[in-house]
Amino acid sequence: MSSDTLANLSNEERRFEPPADLANEANVKAEAYDRADSDREAFWADAADRLDWGQKWDQVLDWSNPPFAKWFVGGTLNASVNCVDRHVDAGNGDKVAIHWVGEPDDDTRDITYAQLKDEVSKAANALTELGVKKGDRVAIYMPMIPEVVVAMLACARLGAPHTVVFGGFSADALASRITDCDAQVVITSDGGYRRGAASALKPAVDEAVEKTGDLVRHVLVVRRTGQDVAWDEGRDVWWHDAVDGASSDHEAEMHDSEHPLYVMYTSGTTGKPKGILHTTGGYLTGTSFTHWEVFDLKPETDVYWCTADVGWVTGHSYMVYGPLANGATQVMYEGTPEKGRWWQIVEDYKVTIFYTAPTAIRTFMKQGREIPDGYDMSSLRLLGSVGEPINPEAYVWYREVIGGDRCPVVDTWWQTETGQIMISPLPGVTAGKPGSAMKALPGISADVVDDDARSVGNGNGGYLVLKEPWPAMLRTLWGDDERFKDTYWSRWEGLYFAGDGAKLDDDGDIWLLGRVDDVMNVSGHRLSTTEIESALVSHPKVAEAAVVGAADETTGQAVCAFVILRDSAGDGGEDIVEELRKHVAKEIGAIAKPRQIMVVPELPKTRSGKIMRRLLKDVAENREVGDVTTLADSTVMDLIKEKESSAA
Ligand code: ATP
Ligand code: MG
């Protein structure tokens, strides 16, 4: 990626200083960078000391056999005890762990740490009763109900790695994950609520279990909607029969620091999902520390809300393990974003820290600020973003409209593989720049390099790499060490290749530019999808944009854009396409002017809200559309193809 492609993003001049009171009281101050630089392992050992250990480690990091890391070698701990029991033991049993908000109005539950401890202990006893032993894998396919958190922590307690599969995925997707990690027990529910109606889950489990032969011995079923379900006596067990009557005493075993905690399959934005393995001590250290650091969590007073589905890594690291290990009070919501419902929840629960994805922010931008303006969100003090680059315009809207122009925005870059946030502003230290994820956190070493692994230096673009091991790093791909080495460590000796393009600006701050695979080559110029998308979103009529490079006889590749207009723009007017092409030329340069712009009602996204550009590329190059199994809504592609054929 050459630097001339980046004129637009680097022209972003807006800066937002941390609020003075936040800066004064910040959990992590500027000195942390130096402290971590002078002794990285000591820095992470301090972070690990925030947890309760059975036996303390002998060695912080064993990197003698790269890329296979071992953290806190010789130490033992139990993730479930750290997330629950220790808060009760410290006298905080009556504190609310989860304010759960169901999708149907007025369906709410507040769960204290003491109640959570009882539920987790009962579920651990019930799973033991069903034959689950340390090391066995358990698949979880559930809606956003408290039992999913209980199920995960019960598995962690037993040392039985869980694999959580999005409740929106098909039976096929579930079956392939069950098979890949050889799970003999599945935990699910009869159904869940989506857009005001009960939708079934159990039939997909029945179908998936059927496809996996006689692998699955038991299916544990929570009754959520009360809808009719088919029942296999002997195999199927109701949660309320197995768990409610079980003992709430459960002696937790301390597991080895490197004992597997879970397998999580990546979003599948670029291809077939990979089974990422996370282990216990390093993962819990990395997630709990960064949750406290990046969100400046004050567990006594904050009300935290991460809107991610639990079927995504963000739901694991920053809804379950990080916040609960920190003893936070948080909101958990069963539904998806709809008009004012989120803001009503912020108002009702006086949420102080809010963490969501750019896709949601752009959806709210599309609908207009009148909706959020109708709620009292003065409790908010910090906003976070994750999942995709946040366009500068979306950042500023988020800050102003949701954050009342007073809340810092932390744009957090990380991956399923990294387990923990890696690149982000520190809210009490960093002056934010809209669109930049800023710097590697203390104790993390990131760089941007060229094809020969040389640092590109300030003002240049290249490949984002990580140079030193970190506690929550993936340990391997489940059952496939070779693919683990090939995928992440083979491009350059000793460097972790993240697959993302990035640029360092003149201050050395990092701008994420999208997937390396998505970079376009137009007449010999390398253009980033992110940059052109951000230029489009900076036009007042545009809410969202996706850009792909399509084969072109004259230029090699041509820029093709798909845009969603803001509701206030109506159909955009007759000349909208020409208007937007000119806008991109003005913002970036004539070279970036899209050959084609299609106004569409929706974009193809994964369940975690990421745009799947490879499918749009299929459309732009007139090909049969590829694998759509990880799409949130597969009918979106039909809508786009219809538009395309009516335009042609
Ligand atoms: P797959 O690897 O299966 O294609 P995926 O990469 O979408 O799926 P995740 O691990 O959920 O799966 O997503 C991580 C990716 O999301 C990062 O590599 C990056 O491309 C993008 N990302 C996440 N946070 C940010 C951010 N703050 N800024 C820019 N990009 C981000
Ligand atoms: Mg990825």
PDB file of N, CA, C and O in Angstrom, residues 557-603:
ATOM      1  N   GLN A 557      -7.812  -3.366 -12.083  1.00  0.00           N
ATOM      2  CA  GLN A 557      -8.983  -3.452 -11.203  1.00  0.00           C
ATOM      3  C   GLN A 557      -9.697  -2.112 -11.225  1.00  0.00           C
ATOM      4  O   GLN A 557      -9.064  -1.068 -11.425  1.00  0.00           O
ATOM      5  N   ALA A 558     -11.008  -2.152 -11.035  1.00  0.00           N
ATOM      6  CA  ALA A 558     -11.763  -0.913 -10.972  1.00  0.00           C
ATOM      7  C   ALA A 558     -12.512  -0.862  -9.651  1.00  0.00           C
ATOM      8  O   ALA A 558     -12.878  -1.895  -9.087  1.00  0.00           O
ATOM      9  N   VAL A 559     -12.700   0.362  -9.159  1.00  0.00           N
ATOM     10  CA  VAL A 559     -13.390   0.542  -7.881  1.00  0.00           C
ATOM     11  C   VAL A 559     -14.906   0.424  -8.085  1.00  0.00           C
ATOM     12  O   VAL A 559     -15.483   1.139  -8.908  1.00  0.00           O
ATOM     13  N   CYS A 560     -15.544  -0.486  -7.358  1.00  0.00           N
ATOM     14  CA  CYS A 560     -17.001  -0.597  -7.412  1.00  0.00           C
ATOM     15  C   CYS A 560     -17.523  -0.352  -6.004  1.00  0.00           C
ATOM     16  O   CYS A 560     -17.035  -0.945  -5.050  1.00  0.00           O
ATOM     17  N   ALA A 561     -18.521   0.534  -5.906  1.00  0.00           N
ATOM     18  CA  ALA A 561     -19.025   0.893  -4.582  1.00  0.00           C
ATOM     19  C   ALA A 561     -20.498   0.538  -4.450  1.00  0.00           C
ATOM     20  O   ALA A 561     -21.265   0.633  -5.407  1.00  0.00           O
ATOM     21  N   PHE A 562     -20.864   0.130  -3.261  1.00  0.00           N
ATOM     22  CA  PHE A 562     -22.260  -0.146  -2.924  1.00  0.00           C
ATOM     23  C   PHE A 562     -22.588   0.776  -1.761  1.00  0.00           C
ATOM     24  O   PHE A 562     -21.855   0.782  -0.772  1.00  0.00           O
ATOM     25  N   VAL A 563     -23.635   1.605  -1.889  1.00  0.00           N
ATOM     26  CA  VAL A 563     -23.915   2.545  -0.810  1.00  0.00           C
ATOM     27  C   VAL A 563     -25.352   2.440  -0.317  1.00  0.00           C
ATOM     28  O   VAL A 563     -26.263   2.126  -1.072  1.00  0.00           O
ATOM     29  N   ILE A 564     -25.498   2.708   0.973  1.00  0.00           N
ATOM     30  CA  ILE A 564     -26.835   2.838   1.574  1.00  0.00           C
ATOM     31  C   ILE A 564     -27.006   4.316   1.898  1.00  0.00           C
ATOM     32  O   ILE A 564     -26.127   4.930   2.519  1.00  0.00           O
ATOM     33  N   LEU A 565     -28.118   4.906   1.453  1.00  0.00           N
ATOM     34  CA  LEU A 565     -28.351   6.330   1.708  1.00  0.00           C
ATOM     35  C   LEU A 565     -28.996   6.533   3.072  1.00  0.00           C
ATOM     36  O   LEU A 565     -29.664   5.636   3.603  1.00  0.00           O
ATOM     37  N   ARG A 566     -28.795   7.730   3.619  1.00  0.00           N
ATOM     38  CA  ARG A 566     -29.493   8.079   4.863  1.00  0.00           C
ATOM     39  C   ARG A 566     -30.972   8.235   4.560  1.00  0.00           C
ATOM     40  O   ARG A 566     -31.348   8.666   3.463  1.00  0.00           O
ATOM     41  N   ASP A 567     -31.822   7.945   5.530  1.00  0.00           N
ATOM     42  CA  ASP A 567     -33.270   8.069   5.314  1.00  0.00           C
ATOM     43  C   ASP A 567     -33.633   9.489   4.886  1.00  0.00           C
ATOM     44  O   ASP A 567     -34.510   9.697   4.053  1.00  0.00           O
ATOM     45  N   SER A 568     -32.930  10.467   5.450  1.00  0.00           N
ATOM     46  CA  SER A 568     -33.243  11.868   5.154  1.00  0.00           C
ATOM     47  C   SER A 568     -32.922  12.235   3.701  1.00  0.00           C
ATOM     48  O   SER A 568     -33.374  13.253   3.201  1.00  0.00           O
ATOM     49  N   ALA A 569     -32.156  11.393   2.993  1.00  0.00           N
ATOM     50  CA  ALA A 569     -31.770  11.708   1.617  1.00  0.00           C
ATOM     51  C   ALA A 569     -32.775  11.180   0.593  1.00  0.00           C
ATOM     52  O   ALA A 569     -32.623  11.372  -0.607  1.00  0.00           O
ATOM     53  N   GLY A 570     -33.810  10.498   1.038  1.00  0.00           N
ATOM     54  CA  GLY A 570     -34.792   9.924   0.116  1.00  0.00           C
ATOM     55  C   GLY A 570     -34.105   8.991  -0.867  1.00  0.00           C
ATOM     56  O   GLY A 570     -33.283   8.171  -0.464  1.00  0.00           O
ATOM     57  N   ASP A 571     -34.411   9.124  -2.175  1.00  0.00           N
ATOM     58  CA  ASP A 571     -33.738   8.261  -3.155  1.00  0.00           C
ATOM     59  C   ASP A 571     -32.435   8.896  -3.641  1.00  0.00           C
ATOM     60  O   ASP A 571     -31.797   8.411  -4.566  1.00  0.00           O
ATOM     61  N   GLY A 572     -32.066  10.020  -3.046  1.00  0.00           N
ATOM     62  CA  GLY A 572     -30.772  10.632  -3.357  1.00  0.00           C
ATOM     63  C   GLY A 572     -30.823  11.595  -4.523  1.00  0.00           C
ATOM     64  O   GLY A 572     -29.899  12.373  -4.729  1.00  0.00           O
ATOM     65  N   GLY A 573     -31.900  11.547  -5.285  1.00  0.00           N
ATOM     66  CA  GLY A 573     -31.999  12.430  -6.460  1.00  0.00           C
ATOM     67  C   GLY A 573     -31.381  11.777  -7.675  1.00  0.00           C
ATOM     68  O   GLY A 573     -30.629  10.804  -7.567  1.00  0.00           O
ATOM     69  N   GLU A 574     -31.706  12.344  -8.830  1.00  0.00           N
ATOM     70  CA  GLU A 574     -31.328  11.737 -10.111  1.00  0.00           C
ATOM     71  C   GLU A 574     -29.822  11.571 -10.307  1.00  0.00           C
ATOM     72  O   GLU A 574     -29.354  10.583 -10.836  1.00  0.00           O
ATOM     73  N   ASP A 575     -29.084  12.567  -9.851  1.00  0.00           N
ATOM     74  CA  ASP A 575     -27.643  12.567 -10.140  1.00  0.00           C
ATOM     75  C   ASP A 575     -26.797  12.026  -9.006  1.00  0.00           C
ATOM     76  O   ASP A 575     -25.600  12.292  -8.949  1.00  0.00           O
ATOM     77  N   ILE A 576     -27.416  11.282  -8.130  1.00  0.00           N
ATOM     78  CA  ILE A 576     -26.691  10.852  -6.932  1.00  0.00           C
ATOM     79  C   ILE A 576     -25.379  10.134  -7.259  1.00  0.00           C
ATOM     80  O   ILE A 576     -24.354  10.362  -6.631  1.00  0.00           O
ATOM     81  N   VAL A 577     -25.402   9.269  -8.267  1.00  0.00           N
ATOM     82  CA  VAL A 577     -24.198   8.500  -8.576  1.00  0.00           C
ATOM     83  C   VAL A 577     -23.062   9.428  -9.007  1.00  0.00           C
ATOM     84  O   VAL A 577     -21.926   9.328  -8.508  1.00  0.00           O
ATOM     85  N   GLU A 578     -23.382  10.359  -9.892  1.00  0.00           N
ATOM     86  CA  GLU A 578     -22.361  11.294 -10.355  1.00  0.00           C
ATOM     87  C   GLU A 578     -21.866  12.177  -9.201  1.00  0.00           C
ATOM     88  O   GLU A 578     -20.679  12.440  -9.047  1.00  0.00           O
ATOM     89  N   GLU A 579     -22.815  12.578  -8.360  1.00  0.00           N
ATOM     90  CA  GLU A 579     -22.477  13.419  -7.202  1.00  0.00           C
ATOM     91  C   GLU A 579     -21.473  12.696  -6.285  1.00  0.00           C
ATOM     92  O   GLU A 579     -20.500  13.288  -5.811  1.00  0.00           O
ATOM     93  N   LEU A 580     -21.712  11.411  -6.069  1.00  0.00           N
ATOM     94  CA  LEU A 580     -20.825  10.654  -5.177  1.00  0.00           C
ATOM     95  C   LEU A 580     -19.474  10.380  -5.833  1.00  0.00           C
ATOM     96  O   LEU A 580     -18.433  10.416  -5.178  1.00  0.00           O
ATOM     97  N   ARG A 581     -19.484  10.141  -7.143  1.00  0.00           N
ATOM     98  CA  ARG A 581     -18.204   9.905  -7.825  1.00  0.00           C
ATOM     99  C   ARG A 581     -17.334  11.151  -7.709  1.00  0.00           C
ATOM    100  O   ARG A 581     -16.141  11.080  -7.407  1.00  0.00           O
ATOM    101  N   LYS A 582     -17.957  12.307  -7.910  1.00  0.00           N
ATOM    102  CA  LYS A 582     -17.217  13.563  -7.803  1.00  0.00           C
ATOM    103  C   LYS A 582     -16.704  13.782  -6.389  1.00  0.00           C
ATOM    104  O   LYS A 582     -15.586  14.254  -6.176  1.00  0.00           O
ATOM    105  N   HIS A 583     -17.545  13.425  -5.423  1.00  0.00           N
ATOM    106  CA  HIS A 583     -17.161  13.616  -4.026  1.00  0.00           C
ATOM    107  C   HIS A 583     -15.894  12.807  -3.701  1.00  0.00           C
ATOM    108  O   HIS A 583     -14.968  13.308  -3.063  1.00  0.00           O
ATOM    109  N   VAL A 584     -15.853  11.566  -4.170  1.00  0.00           N
ATOM    110  CA  VAL A 584     -14.670  10.729  -3.914  1.00  0.00           C
ATOM    111  C   VAL A 584     -13.448  11.328  -4.606  1.00  0.00           C
ATOM    112  O   VAL A 584     -12.345  11.396  -4.031  1.00  0.00           O
ATOM    113  N   ALA A 585     -13.647  11.808  -5.830  1.00  0.00           N
ATOM    114  CA  ALA A 585     -12.519  12.409  -6.556  1.00  0.00           C
ATOM    115  C   ALA A 585     -11.989  13.617  -5.786  1.00  0.00           C
ATOM    116  O   ALA A 585     -10.777  13.812  -5.673  1.00  0.00           O
ATOM    117  N   LYS A 586     -12.891  14.397  -5.225  1.00  0.00           N
ATOM    118  CA  LYS A 586     -12.479  15.586  -4.472  1.00  0.00           C
ATOM    119  C   LYS A 586     -11.773  15.186  -3.168  1.00  0.00           C
ATOM    120  O   LYS A 586     -10.740  15.743  -2.808  1.00  0.00           O
ATOM    121  N   GLU A 587     -12.321  14.187  -2.469  1.00  0.00           N
ATOM    122  CA  GLU A 587     -11.762  13.800  -1.177  1.00  0.00           C
ATOM    123  C   GLU A 587     -10.426  13.079  -1.300  1.00  0.00           C
ATOM    124  O   GLU A 587      -9.542  13.259  -0.472  1.00  0.00           O
ATOM    125  N   ILE A 588     -10.300  12.226  -2.309  1.00  0.00           N
ATOM    126  CA  ILE A 588      -9.077  11.409  -2.398  1.00  0.00           C
ATOM    127  C   ILE A 588      -8.274  11.701  -3.660  1.00  0.00           C
ATOM    128  O   ILE A 588      -7.058  11.800  -3.619  1.00  0.00           O
ATOM    129  N   GLY A 589      -8.966  11.802  -4.775  1.00  0.00           N
ATOM    130  CA  GLY A 589      -8.255  11.999  -6.036  1.00  0.00           C
ATOM    131  C   GLY A 589      -8.974  11.242  -7.133  1.00  0.00           C
ATOM    132  O   GLY A 589      -9.725  10.300  -6.848  1.00  0.00           O
ATOM    133  N   ALA A 590      -8.742  11.650  -8.370  1.00  0.00           N
ATOM    134  CA  ALA A 590      -9.468  11.071  -9.495  1.00  0.00           C
ATOM    135  C   ALA A 590      -9.251   9.563  -9.589  1.00  0.00           C
ATOM    136  O   ALA A 590     -10.143   8.814 -10.000  1.00  0.00           O
ATOM    137  N   ILE A 591      -8.090   9.107  -9.180  1.00  0.00           N
ATOM    138  CA  ILE A 591      -7.766   7.683  -9.296  1.00  0.00           C
ATOM    139  C   ILE A 591      -8.737   6.810  -8.500  1.00  0.00           C
ATOM    140  O   ILE A 591      -8.999   5.665  -8.846  1.00  0.00           O
ATOM    141  N   ALA A 592      -9.283   7.371  -7.430  1.00  0.00           N
ATOM    142  CA  ALA A 592     -10.151   6.579  -6.548  1.00  0.00           C
ATOM    143  C   ALA A 592     -11.627   6.648  -6.945  1.00  0.00           C
ATOM    144  O   ALA A 592     -12.480   6.003  -6.329  1.00  0.00           O
ATOM    145  N   LYS A 593     -11.926   7.414  -7.966  1.00  0.00           N
ATOM    146  CA  LYS A 593     -13.311   7.587  -8.405  1.00  0.00           C
ATOM    147  C   LYS A 593     -13.914   6.236  -8.781  1.00  0.00           C
ATOM    148  O   LYS A 593     -13.386   5.538  -9.651  1.00  0.00           O
ATOM    149  N   PRO A 594     -15.008   5.843  -8.152  1.00  0.00           N
ATOM    150  CA  PRO A 594     -15.573   4.530  -8.485  1.00  0.00           C
ATOM    151  C   PRO A 594     -16.040   4.458  -9.942  1.00  0.00           C
ATOM    152  O   PRO A 594     -16.608   5.413 -10.459  1.00  0.00           O
ATOM    153  N   ARG A 595     -15.774   3.305 -10.582  1.00  0.00           N
ATOM    154  CA  ARG A 595     -16.280   3.093 -11.938  1.00  0.00           C
ATOM    155  C   ARG A 595     -17.792   2.972 -11.869  1.00  0.00           C
ATOM    156  O   ARG A 595     -18.521   3.397 -12.752  1.00  0.00           O
ATOM    157  N   GLN A 596     -18.243   2.417 -10.792  1.00  0.00           N
ATOM    158  CA  GLN A 596     -19.654   2.058 -10.675  1.00  0.00           C
ATOM    159  C   GLN A 596     -20.082   2.276  -9.220  1.00  0.00           C
ATOM    160  O   GLN A 596     -19.339   1.932  -8.303  1.00  0.00           O
ATOM    161  N   ILE A 597     -21.263   2.872  -9.036  1.00  0.00           N
ATOM    162  CA  ILE A 597     -21.800   3.004  -7.679  1.00  0.00           C
ATOM    163  C   ILE A 597     -23.227   2.478  -7.702  1.00  0.00           C
ATOM    164  O   ILE A 597     -24.021   2.862  -8.555  1.00  0.00           O
ATOM    165  N   MET A 598     -23.526   1.588  -6.815  1.00  0.00           N
ATOM    166  CA  MET A 598     -24.879   1.057  -6.770  1.00  0.00           C
ATOM    167  C   MET A 598     -25.529   1.437  -5.447  1.00  0.00           C
ATOM    168  O   MET A 598     -24.951   1.191  -4.377  1.00  0.00           O
ATOM    169  N   VAL A 599     -26.694   2.073  -5.521  1.00  0.00           N
ATOM    170  CA  VAL A 599     -27.418   2.393  -4.292  1.00  0.00           C
ATOM    171  C   VAL A 599     -28.229   1.153  -3.911  1.00  0.00           C
ATOM    172  O   VAL A 599     -29.019   0.648  -4.709  1.00  0.00           O
ATOM    173  N   VAL A 600     -27.986   0.628  -2.720  1.00  0.00           N
ATOM    174  CA  VAL A 600     -28.646  -0.621  -2.304  1.00  0.00           C
ATOM    175  C   VAL A 600     -29.368  -0.418  -0.966  1.00  0.00           C
ATOM    176  O   VAL A 600     -29.022   0.490  -0.202  1.00  0.00           O
ATOM    177  N   PRO A 601     -30.360  -1.267  -0.680  1.00  0.00           N
ATOM    178  CA  PRO A 601     -31.092  -1.111   0.586  1.00  0.00           C
ATOM    179  C   PRO A 601     -30.334  -1.715   1.774  1.00  0.00           C
ATOM    180  O   PRO A 601     -30.544  -1.333   2.918  1.00  0.00           O
ATOM    181  N   GLU A 602     -29.458  -2.667   1.506  1.00  0.00           N
ATOM    182  CA  GLU A 602     -28.762  -3.376   2.576  1.00  0.00           C
ATOM    183  C   GLU A 602     -27.418  -3.856   2.056  1.00  0.00           C
ATOM    184  O   GLU A 602     -27.217  -3.938   0.844  1.00  0.00           O
ATOM    185  N   LEU A 603     -26.516  -4.204   2.980  1.00  0.00           N
ATOM    186  CA  LEU A 603     -25.236  -4.793   2.583  1.00  0.00           C
ATOM    187  C   LEU A 603     -25.111  -6.173   3.218  1.00  0.00           C
ATOM    188  O   LEU A 603     -25.652  -6.399   4.300  1.00  0.00           O
TER     189      LEU A 603
END
